[in-house]
């Protein structure tokens, strides 16, 4: 039964990191214009970023970030799109949609333009089903349901914290894969949304991502990347692994699949390899860490979970590299900054009522 | 880079349970004719099932099952398509594809007929990736790969034990859903194959299912259903939960998604509700049971895992209903029968994780 998807225009901010320009917004205008934009300008703050006419926005460059956060600004990456998480922190809305400036409107197989934001909203407003796999994918979509054998007590689902969209054209590959397969394009439109099961980690890409900021915002820290850091292109990955562990603990869901956007630019694989190089090795330690991470039942808010995770990162990953000690400290700083900018009354009052499992 | 899929025509049996007739095979002829069929005839053994000309097959009715298994025949369901698992037991092939007799060739969105068997073979011959979710789904398909952030050490994948296909038209719904939504049809073609992650259970439907018999065959027992049993329509579900737990333990993968078949017949929801009724309640106990099962390290073969599972079924589910004691005993009988009919010629070398 088709209902009209609420616009949520006063409840959702669109966060866009950029160093170039925002010309891509012209193509998105029919879908984005009702919404407030938060532009996080990375790179040289003296450069003026031109925002197309008609959009309602706030823009922050490095000077603004430094001014607003003071010493805590050091937790926000510089010269890396990871800086976008500053936008999550300063937003006052319930939902965030974040998109890269080389992502355009895709078409579905019928040739129709895809309203990615609308699909993300659908995903976020309907429950997730992390506790048991439904073979017909998202049971809350029109024309689908839970299949035979799906326990009835699990059919209410859990609140959806994250909606992870995908990309046609240039796929989100790492540097080795880009070097080996420079011509591969993602042309396969998979008409599905699904919940990533509890206990399963995934690679969260920040190019086309929606989330419920009230539910999971503080976990969406995109780490220390870029200038002065030994690693890049693991910002969204880091946020995704932390977020998934916390969602699993608090009984929140993460969906992946639709909507697609059209990813137009392939980043330079040689540059990417430099950025990712250490990550290729570190990942091998990081993944088992997250797979084994458990959070105590006393951690009942996202912030508490995140601080606990930071402790565990410091204890268990510092042996991998001192970077993780720095990162753990930055994670704590992030939470402190988050709570300062979002004092109890809006954020902490909305404690997640997820039952800690 | 497209490589043509091997037909595996001497390595794969198609197992079909039936009580009616096998007219549906005419539509499948272009895809099935080169394969050996194992027909398991349920219901009245005096009825003759006509197999279309040109198919190479063996057919077993209840008398055959009783003759071959003797006293152990009581582990094979009667008057229920669960009897199909007898076909798995008597097969001598490496792979099994099983399909229901109301399942036809579906068309993909371009209008092309789907060779379901070929897709199952592709699924079974490529690795699975149960340890980490790939957001572009099966990375071994043409035109796709592992995405950024996917650990490199996990890109070899693990052997695929099961390929679970889906259904267009009549979806596989339980009785309550059928009663509430009698008009719903599955018209959505989802062009994906994916691995069901480790630690996650799923509802395995036997309508369009393939598996590596050498890897996982003994776990594919479809339980006690039908005549004389308090429950029905949980045969494939039971096999799926046991199979998944064992695959997780032995480090093998289960894929779901493509291929689609066209499911033509909606079974009677009133009849279904009677069959499923107890299952609706029992399921609530079964799922937590399977979710928390752990198998000891010394269970290094499927048979050992299965016997251990049957012990745990008896210990923990016997109190839900007496049926589970019977079922646990049948699980053991099944393994004994399996091993008799398939004497050790090479136990699976599953690595215990």
XYZ file of C-alpha atoms in Angstrom, chain A residues 132-301:
170
model
C 16.864 -12.960 11.528
C 17.492 -12.791 7.791
C 14.475 -12.269 5.563
C 15.064 -13.874 2.180
C 12.760 -11.397 0.461
C 14.855 -8.599 1.918
C 13.130 -5.581 3.500
C 9.727 -6.922 4.545
C 8.328 -3.418 5.025
C 8.602 -2.521 1.359
C 5.483 -2.578 -0.754
C 4.815 -5.911 -2.334
C 7.010 -7.833 0.107
C 6.665 -9.307 3.550
C 8.261 -11.691 5.968
C 8.590 -15.189 4.548
C 7.451 -18.504 5.950
C 9.688 -19.499 8.833
C 10.297 -15.964 10.060
C 9.471 -15.858 13.768
C 6.402 -13.751 14.437
C 7.805 -12.156 17.581
C 10.521 -10.544 15.470
C 8.199 -8.947 12.935
C 7.939 -5.615 14.689
C 11.550 -5.009 13.900
C 13.783 -2.461 15.588
C 14.332 1.253 14.924
C 16.527 2.002 11.931
C 19.565 4.082 12.753
C 21.396 4.085 9.414
C 20.484 3.917 5.741
C 23.477 3.046 3.565
C 22.968 3.747 -0.121
C 24.947 2.469 -3.084
C 26.500 3.824 -6.301
C 26.142 3.186 -9.991
C 28.993 3.866 -12.415
C 32.225 4.303 -10.414
C 32.059 1.697 -7.631
C 33.599 2.345 -4.235
C 36.712 0.243 -4.647
C 39.960 0.428 -2.724
C 43.189 1.399 -4.430
C 44.475 -2.107 -5.278
C 41.165 -2.986 -6.903
C 41.107 0.328 -8.780
C 44.628 -0.319 -10.046
C 43.782 -3.854 -11.161
C 40.344 -3.084 -12.624
C 40.383 0.545 -13.753
C 37.565 0.065 -16.225
C 35.022 -1.708 -14.071
C 31.758 0.139 -13.674
C 28.844 -0.817 -11.514
C 25.950 -1.220 -13.912
C 23.898 -3.618 -11.837
C 20.803 -2.109 -10.273
C 19.836 -4.310 -7.351
C 16.285 -3.494 -6.348
C 16.606 -4.305 -2.676
C 16.992 -2.794 0.760
C 18.075 -5.111 3.521
C 19.139 -5.039 7.127
C 22.702 -5.987 7.933
C 22.349 -8.747 10.485
C 23.362 -8.311 14.071
C 26.924 -9.401 14.667
C 27.998 -8.738 11.093
C 30.349 -5.895 10.220
C 30.211 -4.066 6.912
C 32.171 -1.400 5.018
C 30.159 1.813 5.418
C 30.671 4.292 2.616
C 29.987 7.948 3.379
C 29.157 8.965 -0.211
C 25.410 8.385 0.026
C 24.429 7.899 3.627
C 21.448 8.726 5.808
C 21.120 8.318 9.539
C 18.986 9.155 12.519
C 21.139 11.664 14.336
C 19.045 11.432 17.484
C 19.595 7.691 17.663
C 23.205 7.274 16.550
C 24.751 10.689 15.816
C 27.564 10.580 18.389
C 28.880 7.344 16.891
C 29.335 8.942 13.481
C 32.790 10.300 14.152
C 34.842 10.039 10.991
C 38.186 9.780 12.714
C 41.563 11.349 12.137
C 42.440 11.429 8.467
C 44.254 13.617 5.977
C 46.739 16.289 6.873
C 49.219 15.159 9.484
C 47.697 11.718 9.728
C 49.223 8.433 8.572
C 46.067 7.258 6.882
C 43.189 8.308 4.679
C 40.069 6.793 3.133
C 39.181 4.932 6.263
C 37.058 7.660 7.818
C 33.677 6.304 6.915
C 34.894 2.776 7.477
C 35.891 3.620 11.041
C 32.594 5.336 11.716
C 30.748 2.378 10.233
C 32.470 -0.229 12.365
C 31.922 1.776 15.557
C 28.354 2.511 14.572
C 27.540 -1.110 13.797
C 28.930 -2.410 17.071
C 26.947 0.203 18.976
C 23.771 -0.400 16.985
C 24.068 -4.121 17.667
C 24.481 -3.386 21.360
C 21.558 -0.971 21.522
C 19.310 -3.032 19.273
C 19.169 -0.563 16.415
C 19.233 -1.464 12.741
C 21.446 -0.622 9.807
C 20.038 -0.941 6.287
C 21.927 -1.141 3.026
C 20.940 -1.203 -0.631
C 18.698 1.357 -2.320
C 18.961 4.180 -3.111
C 21.566 4.444 -5.834
C 23.305 7.617 -6.799
C 25.501 8.084 -9.863
C 29.127 8.337 -8.834
C 30.887 10.292 -11.500
C 34.498 10.657 -10.478
C 37.069 7.954 -10.012
C 39.604 9.188 -7.520
C 43.261 8.741 -8.411
C 44.296 5.197 -7.458
C 47.951 6.125 -6.950
C 46.983 8.841 -4.503
C 44.514 6.445 -2.893
C 47.125 3.760 -2.432
C 49.327 6.193 -0.501
C 46.412 7.078 1.734
C 45.182 3.539 2.262
C 48.546 1.858 2.485
C 48.767 1.464 6.230
C 45.057 0.732 6.416
C 45.507 -2.353 4.267
C 47.564 -3.878 7.064
C 45.873 -2.253 10.029
C 42.491 -3.405 8.800
C 43.557 -6.969 9.449
C 43.814 -6.138 13.129
C 40.954 -3.700 13.288
C 38.348 -6.107 11.958
C 38.911 -8.851 14.542
C 38.895 -6.110 17.163
C 35.449 -4.909 16.146
C 34.138 -8.418 15.622
C 35.090 -9.285 19.184
C 34.131 -5.982 20.798
C 31.547 -6.254 23.505
C 30.020 -3.419 25.413
C 28.910 -3.735 29.021
C 25.195 -3.592 29.776
C 25.695 -0.349 31.716
C 26.424 1.363 28.420
C 22.922 2.465 27.597
C 23.570 5.630 25.578
